[in-house]
mmCIF file of N, CA and C in Angstrom:
data_model
loop_
_atom_site.group_PDB
_atom_site.id
_atom_site.type_symbol
_atom_site.label_atom_id
_atom_site.label_comp_id
_atom_site.label_asym_id
_atom_site.label_seq_id
_atom_site.Cartn_x
_atom_site.Cartn_y
_atom_site.Cartn_z
ATOM 1 N N MET A 1 -21.558 60.179 43.452
ATOM 2 C CA MET A 1 -22.206 61.091 42.978
ATOM 3 C C MET A 1 -21.712 61.608 41.910
ATOM 4 N N ASN A 2 -22.868 61.323 40.319
ATOM 5 C CA ASN A 2 -22.580 61.810 39.186
ATOM 6 C C ASN A 2 -22.218 62.991 38.743
ATOM 7 N N VAL A 3 -21.435 63.290 38.068
ATOM 8 C CA VAL A 3 -21.470 65.038 37.357
ATOM 9 C C VAL A 3 -22.029 65.128 36.171
ATOM 10 N N LYS A 4 -22.553 66.185 35.439
ATOM 11 C CA LYS A 4 -21.997 66.277 34.079
ATOM 12 C C LYS A 4 -21.448 67.261 33.183
ATOM 13 N N VAL A 5 -21.242 66.457 32.184
ATOM 14 C CA VAL A 5 -20.136 67.468 31.538
ATOM 15 C C VAL A 5 -20.896 67.797 29.979
ATOM 16 N N HIS A 6 -20.881 69.098 29.727
ATOM 17 C CA HIS A 6 -21.333 69.553 28.489
ATOM 18 C C HIS A 6 -20.187 69.991 27.409
ATOM 19 N N PHE A 7 -20.154 69.320 26.622
ATOM 20 C CA PHE A 7 -18.298 68.809 25.579
ATOM 21 C C PHE A 7 -19.620 70.435 24.681
ATOM 22 N N LEU A 8 -19.412 71.225 24.645
ATOM 23 C CA LEU A 8 -19.991 72.123 23.992
ATOM 24 C C LEU A 8 -20.028 72.421 22.621
ATOM 25 N N LEU A 9 -18.356 72.169 21.969
ATOM 26 C CA LEU A 9 -18.152 72.024 20.322
ATOM 27 C C LEU A 9 -19.174 70.930 19.639
ATOM 28 N N GLU A 10 -19.275 69.984 20.250
ATOM 29 C CA GLU A 10 -20.150 68.934 19.999
ATOM 30 C C GLU A 10 -21.692 68.865 20.342
ATOM 31 N N ASP A 11 -21.719 69.500 20.891
ATOM 32 C CA ASP A 11 -23.350 69.647 22.133
ATOM 33 C C ASP A 11 -23.165 68.104 22.266
ATOM 34 N N LEU A 12 -22.295 67.471 23.561
ATOM 35 C CA LEU A 12 -22.551 66.132 23.635
ATOM 36 C C LEU A 12 -22.282 66.322 25.146
ATOM 37 N N LEU A 13 -23.282 65.470 25.969
ATOM 38 C CA LEU A 13 -23.604 65.808 27.250
ATOM 39 C C LEU A 13 -23.249 64.270 27.821
ATOM 40 N N VAL A 14 -22.102 64.437 28.951
ATOM 41 C CA VAL A 14 -21.909 62.681 29.295
ATOM 42 C C VAL A 14 -21.846 63.337 30.794
ATOM 43 N N GLU A 15 -22.183 62.344 31.708
ATOM 44 C CA GLU A 15 -22.002 61.700 33.390
ATOM 45 C C GLU A 15 -20.986 60.951 33.696
ATOM 46 N N ALA A 16 -20.279 61.233 34.710
ATOM 47 C CA ALA A 16 -19.077 60.819 35.100
ATOM 48 C C ALA A 16 -18.670 60.559 36.551
ATOM 49 N N PRO A 17 -18.318 59.970 37.327
ATOM 50 C CA PRO A 17 -18.429 60.216 38.688
ATOM 51 C C PRO A 17 -17.424 61.247 39.229
ATOM 52 N N ALA A 18 -18.032 62.105 39.994
ATOM 53 C CA ALA A 18 -17.253 62.929 40.559
ATOM 54 C C ALA A 18 -15.808 62.850 40.875
ATOM 55 N N GLY A 19 -14.717 63.645 40.650
ATOM 56 C CA GLY A 19 -13.666 63.332 40.960
ATOM 57 C C GLY A 19 -12.818 62.974 39.784
ATOM 58 N N THR A 20 -13.427 62.821 38.321
ATOM 59 C CA THR A 20 -13.046 61.855 37.580
ATOM 60 C C THR A 20 -11.981 63.497 36.884
ATOM 61 N N SER A 21 -10.955 63.074 35.698
ATOM 62 C CA SER A 21 -10.057 63.458 34.843
ATOM 63 C C SER A 21 -10.735 63.727 34.085
ATOM 64 N N LEU A 22 -10.996 65.194 33.636
ATOM 65 C CA LEU A 22 -11.767 65.506 32.553
ATOM 66 C C LEU A 22 -11.108 65.219 31.153
ATOM 67 N N GLN A 23 -9.922 64.733 31.610
ATOM 68 C CA GLN A 23 -9.119 63.855 30.160
ATOM 69 C C GLN A 23 -9.576 62.811 30.002
ATOM 70 N N ARG A 24 -9.820 61.928 30.864
ATOM 71 C CA ARG A 24 -10.448 60.882 31.153
ATOM 72 C C ARG A 24 -11.633 60.690 30.954
ATOM 73 N N ILE A 25 -12.388 61.342 30.965
ATOM 74 C CA ILE A 25 -14.062 61.783 30.520
ATOM 75 C C ILE A 25 -14.206 62.154 29.173
ATOM 76 N N ALA A 26 -13.299 63.062 28.902
ATOM 77 C CA ALA A 26 -13.062 63.306 27.133
ATOM 78 C C ALA A 26 -12.744 61.825 26.270
ATOM 79 N N ASP A 27 -11.761 61.393 27.023
ATOM 80 C CA ASP A 27 -11.485 59.705 26.052
ATOM 81 C C ASP A 27 -12.463 58.944 26.337
ATOM 82 N N ALA A 28 -13.005 59.105 27.093
ATOM 83 C CA ALA A 28 -14.490 57.937 27.303
ATOM 84 C C ALA A 28 -15.319 58.342 26.725
ATOM 85 N N ALA A 29 -15.807 59.653 26.104
ATOM 86 C CA ALA A 29 -17.006 60.169 25.721
ATOM 87 C C ALA A 29 -16.239 60.210 24.412
ATOM 88 N N GLY A 30 -15.232 60.460 23.597
ATOM 89 C CA GLY A 30 -15.246 60.461 22.406
ATOM 90 C C GLY A 30 -15.028 62.144 22.228
ATOM 91 N N ALA A 31 -15.350 63.027 22.961
ATOM 92 C CA ALA A 31 -15.077 64.423 22.811
ATOM 93 C C ALA A 31 -13.911 64.459 22.226
ATOM 94 N N ASP A 32 -14.045 65.864 20.897
ATOM 95 C CA ASP A 32 -13.215 66.148 20.122
ATOM 96 C C ASP A 32 -12.086 67.363 20.819
ATOM 97 N N ILE A 33 -11.617 66.658 21.798
ATOM 98 C CA ILE A 33 -10.494 67.681 22.295
ATOM 99 C C ILE A 33 -9.131 67.099 22.027
ATOM 100 N N THR A 34 -8.509 67.569 21.699
ATOM 101 C CA THR A 34 -7.059 66.643 21.358
ATOM 102 C C THR A 34 -6.067 67.110 22.608
ATOM 103 N N PHE A 35 -5.130 65.422 22.847
ATOM 104 C CA PHE A 35 -4.515 65.719 24.015
ATOM 105 C C PHE A 35 -2.688 65.535 23.259
ATOM 106 N N GLY A 36 -1.643 66.450 23.542
ATOM 107 C CA GLY A 36 -0.410 65.814 23.127
ATOM 108 C C GLY A 36 0.020 65.465 24.445
ATOM 109 N N CYS A 37 0.713 66.471 25.018
ATOM 110 C CA CYS A 37 1.840 65.529 26.051
ATOM 111 C C CYS A 37 0.944 64.599 27.283
ATOM 112 N N ARG A 38 -0.456 65.267 27.756
ATOM 113 C CA ARG A 38 -0.993 64.935 28.959
ATOM 114 C C ARG A 38 0.016 65.192 30.366
ATOM 115 N N THR A 39 0.708 66.162 30.408
ATOM 116 C CA THR A 39 1.218 66.608 31.894
ATOM 117 C C THR A 39 1.104 67.963 31.568
ATOM 118 N N GLY A 40 0.500 68.735 30.875
ATOM 119 C CA GLY A 40 0.421 70.280 30.994
ATOM 120 C C GLY A 40 1.077 71.313 30.607
ATOM 121 N N SER A 41 2.419 70.597 30.065
ATOM 122 C CA SER A 41 3.174 71.610 29.188
ATOM 123 C C SER A 41 3.130 71.976 27.807
ATOM 124 N N CYS A 42 2.179 71.511 26.797
ATOM 125 C CA CYS A 42 2.052 71.420 25.477
ATOM 126 C C CYS A 42 0.882 72.429 25.481
ATOM 127 N N GLY A 43 -0.222 72.791 25.618
ATOM 128 C CA GLY A 43 -1.323 73.504 25.272
ATOM 129 C C GLY A 43 -2.238 73.005 24.865
ATOM 130 N N THR A 44 -2.012 71.923 23.963
ATOM 131 C CA THR A 44 -2.887 71.703 22.619
ATOM 132 C C THR A 44 -4.151 70.730 23.505
ATOM 133 N N CYS A 45 -4.571 70.643 24.659
ATOM 134 C CA CYS A 45 -5.610 70.501 25.227
ATOM 135 C C CYS A 45 -6.104 71.835 26.042
ATOM 136 N N ARG A 46 -6.024 72.970 25.727
ATOM 137 C CA ARG A 46 -6.875 74.014 26.466
ATOM 138 C C ARG A 46 -8.017 74.202 26.374
ATOM 139 N N VAL A 47 -8.887 74.414 27.076
ATOM 140 C CA VAL A 47 -10.713 74.688 26.998
ATOM 141 C C VAL A 47 -10.996 76.201 27.916
ATOM 142 N N ARG A 48 -12.097 76.249 27.314
ATOM 143 C CA ARG A 48 -12.766 77.747 27.982
ATOM 144 C C ARG A 48 -13.889 77.086 29.165
ATOM 145 N N VAL A 49 -13.529 77.128 30.126
ATOM 146 C CA VAL A 49 -15.104 76.490 31.301
ATOM 147 C C VAL A 49 -16.009 77.252 31.417
ATOM 148 N N ALA A 50 -17.392 76.990 30.363
ATOM 149 C CA ALA A 50 -17.915 77.691 29.941
ATOM 150 C C ALA A 50 -18.705 78.167 31.640
ATOM 151 N N GLU A 51 -19.081 76.932 31.727
ATOM 152 C CA GLU A 51 -20.154 76.923 33.229
ATOM 153 C C GLU A 51 -19.645 76.065 34.202
ATOM 154 N N GLY A 52 -19.604 76.473 35.540
ATOM 155 C CA GLY A 52 -18.846 75.710 36.580
ATOM 156 C C GLY A 52 -17.731 75.492 36.737
ATOM 157 N N LEU A 53 -16.821 76.416 36.691
ATOM 158 C CA LEU A 53 -15.594 76.697 36.608
ATOM 159 C C LEU A 53 -15.029 76.444 38.250
ATOM 160 N N SER A 54 -16.038 76.717 39.250
ATOM 161 C CA SER A 54 -16.082 76.404 40.479
ATOM 162 C C SER A 54 -15.828 75.092 41.255
ATOM 163 N N HIS A 55 -16.295 74.195 39.874
ATOM 164 C CA HIS A 55 -16.771 72.678 40.434
ATOM 165 C C HIS A 55 -14.986 71.801 39.429
ATOM 166 N N CYS A 56 -14.197 72.790 39.458
ATOM 167 C CA CYS A 56 -12.787 72.311 38.738
ATOM 168 C C CYS A 56 -11.584 72.359 39.669
ATOM 169 N N SER A 57 -11.051 71.413 39.812
ATOM 170 C CA SER A 57 -9.962 71.329 40.744
ATOM 171 C C SER A 57 -8.965 72.463 40.667
ATOM 172 N N GLU A 58 -8.294 73.198 41.478
ATOM 173 C CA GLU A 58 -7.426 74.034 41.321
ATOM 174 C C GLU A 58 -6.219 73.963 40.907
ATOM 175 N N MET A 59 -5.785 74.816 39.745
ATOM 176 C CA MET A 59 -4.584 74.646 39.111
ATOM 177 C C MET A 59 -3.199 74.412 39.994
ATOM 178 N N GLY A 60 -2.505 73.535 39.124
ATOM 179 C CA GLY A 60 -0.830 73.667 40.084
ATOM 180 C C GLY A 60 -0.423 74.415 39.605
ATOM 181 N N PRO A 61 1.152 74.732 39.988
ATOM 182 C CA PRO A 61 1.738 75.195 39.621
ATOM 183 C C PRO A 61 2.068 75.260 37.829
ATOM 184 N N GLU A 62 2.784 74.404 37.610
ATOM 185 C CA GLU A 62 2.515 74.278 36.089
ATOM 186 C C GLU A 62 1.636 75.098 34.803
ATOM 187 N N GLU A 63 0.359 74.157 35.595
ATOM 188 C CA GLU A 63 -0.936 74.753 34.375
ATOM 189 C C GLU A 63 -0.930 76.222 34.918
ATOM 190 N N ARG A 64 -0.692 76.388 35.995
ATOM 191 C CA ARG A 64 -1.083 78.114 36.118
ATOM 192 C C ARG A 64 0.293 79.054 35.474
ATOM 193 N N ASP A 65 1.648 78.012 35.663
ATOM 194 C CA ASP A 65 2.931 78.953 34.713
ATOM 195 C C ASP A 65 2.308 79.297 32.881
ATOM 196 N N PHE A 66 1.958 77.969 32.532
ATOM 197 C CA PHE A 66 1.527 77.600 31.133
ATOM 198 C C PHE A 66 0.702 78.562 30.729
ATOM 199 N N LEU A 67 -0.807 78.608 31.264
ATOM 200 C CA LEU A 67 -1.733 79.802 31.149
ATOM 201 C C LEU A 67 -1.107 81.313 30.879
ATOM 202 N N LYS A 68 -0.373 81.661 32.154
ATOM 203 C CA LYS A 68 -0.053 82.922 32.995
ATOM 204 C C LYS A 68 1.094 83.385 31.264
ATOM 205 N N GLY A 69 1.885 82.439 30.857
ATOM 206 C CA GLY A 69 2.132 82.517 29.361
ATOM 207 C C GLY A 69 1.491 83.220 28.017
ATOM 208 N N LEU A 70 -0.039 82.693 28.168
ATOM 209 C CA LEU A 70 -0.801 82.895 27.000
ATOM 210 C C LEU A 70 -1.472 84.426 27.005
ATOM 211 N N ASP A 71 -1.232 84.650 28.629
ATOM 212 C CA ASP A 71 -1.978 85.612 28.837
ATOM 213 C C ASP A 71 -3.355 85.016 29.160
ATOM 214 N N ALA A 72 -4.122 83.841 29.291
ATOM 215 C CA ALA A 72 -5.164 83.226 29.422
ATOM 216 C C ALA A 72 -6.415 83.885 30.439
ATOM 217 N N PRO A 73 -7.365 83.896 29.974
ATOM 218 C CA PRO A 73 -7.932 84.515 30.933
ATOM 219 C C PRO A 73 -8.643 83.294 31.944
ATOM 220 N N ALA A 74 -9.168 83.687 33.259
ATOM 221 C CA ALA A 74 -9.001 82.960 34.298
ATOM 222 C C ALA A 74 -10.037 81.680 33.674
ATOM 223 N N ASP A 75 -10.671 81.653 33.152
ATOM 224 C CA ASP A 75 -11.786 80.489 32.708
ATOM 225 C C ASP A 75 -11.065 79.578 31.760
ATOM 226 N N GLN A 76 -9.819 80.075 31.395
ATOM 227 C CA GLN A 76 -9.154 78.654 30.661
ATOM 228 C C GLN A 76 -8.648 77.701 31.047
ATOM 229 N N ARG A 77 -8.355 76.384 31.121
ATOM 230 C CA ARG A 77 -7.434 75.232 32.044
ATOM 231 C C ARG A 77 -6.923 74.579 30.812
ATOM 232 N N LEU A 78 -6.151 73.763 31.290
ATOM 233 C CA LEU A 78 -5.934 72.701 30.230
ATOM 234 C C LEU A 78 -6.497 71.276 30.848
ATOM 235 N N ALA A 79 -7.364 70.880 30.060
ATOM 236 C CA ALA A 79 -8.114 69.806 30.291
ATOM 237 C C ALA A 79 -7.951 68.729 30.974
ATOM 238 N N CYS A 80 -5.776 68.198 30.422
ATOM 239 C CA CYS A 80 -5.309 66.980 30.766
ATOM 240 C C CYS A 80 -4.949 67.166 32.850
ATOM 241 N N GLN A 81 -5.344 68.653 32.829
ATOM 242 C CA GLN A 81 -4.617 68.806 34.258
ATOM 243 C C GLN A 81 -6.192 69.180 35.643
ATOM 244 N N VAL A 82 -7.192 69.299 35.070
ATOM 245 C CA VAL A 82 -8.753 69.445 35.557
ATOM 246 C C VAL A 82 -9.331 68.207 35.932
ATOM 247 N N THR A 83 -9.938 68.221 37.325
ATOM 248 C CA THR A 83 -10.552 66.964 37.822
ATOM 249 C C THR A 83 -11.877 67.862 37.794
ATOM 250 N N VAL A 84 -12.994 66.930 37.980
ATOM 251 C CA VAL A 84 -14.400 67.773 37.613
ATOM 252 C C VAL A 84 -15.092 67.069 38.832
ATOM 253 N N HIS A 85 -15.214 67.990 39.920
ATOM 254 C CA HIS A 85 -16.221 67.899 41.006
ATOM 255 C C HIS A 85 -17.650 68.318 41.081
ATOM 256 N N GLY A 86 -18.190 68.621 39.813
ATOM 257 C CA GLY A 86 -19.934 69.183 39.547
ATOM 258 C C GLY A 86 -19.932 69.197 38.435
ATOM 259 N N ASP A 87 -21.149 69.935 38.199
ATOM 260 C CA ASP A 87 -21.579 70.064 36.221
ATOM 261 C C ASP A 87 -20.682 71.035 35.760
ATOM 262 N N VAL A 88 -20.269 71.061 34.388
ATOM 263 C CA VAL A 88 -19.309 71.890 33.850
ATOM 264 C C VAL A 88 -19.843 71.878 32.648
ATOM 265 N N ALA A 89 -19.491 73.154 31.745
ATOM 266 C CA ALA A 89 -19.892 73.289 30.565
ATOM 267 C C ALA A 89 -18.167 73.566 29.879
ATOM 268 N N ILE A 90 -17.907 72.633 28.847
ATOM 269 C CA ILE A 90 -16.510 73.002 28.245
ATOM 270 C C ILE A 90 -16.914 73.412 27.010
ATOM 271 N N ASP A 91 -15.422 74.641 26.819
ATOM 272 C CA ASP A 91 -15.581 74.490 25.082
ATOM 273 C C ASP A 91 -14.287 74.547 24.366
ATOM 274 N N TYR A 92 -13.669 73.722 23.535
ATOM 275 C CA TYR A 92 -12.602 73.243 23.469
ATOM 276 C C TYR A 92 -12.004 74.210 22.328
ATOM 277 N N LEU A 93 -10.817 74.971 22.578
ATOM 278 C CA LEU A 93 -10.064 75.814 22.484
ATOM 279 C C LEU A 93 -8.765 75.693 21.526
ATOM 280 N N GLY A 94 -7.911 74.365 22.469
ATOM 281 C CA GLY A 94 -6.512 74.398 21.513
ATOM 282 C C GLY A 94 -5.569 75.280 21.885
ATOM 283 N N LEU A 95 -4.686 75.188 21.300
ATOM 284 C CA LEU A 95 -3.349 75.978 21.263
ATOM 285 C C LEU A 95 -3.466 76.943 19.945
#
């Protein structure tokens, strides 16, 4: 099953297999998201999940702690830590 990922900044709509990491999808699509460490500790890939938050993987402890330190709302995630299981719309924020 494929999912649709809409990168709002560029108005770029791509399809990818369900269960693919958002980082891999963004890299393959050429989406304008900066990835620094790719491990969830630098925050350069912070995004807002504008639609489909329930279609994203659950946060791990490192991502949760990092975003909590920023007082980030619940709809913000680190793109390098998200696996997509359904259609989503993503807005790139950065750090």
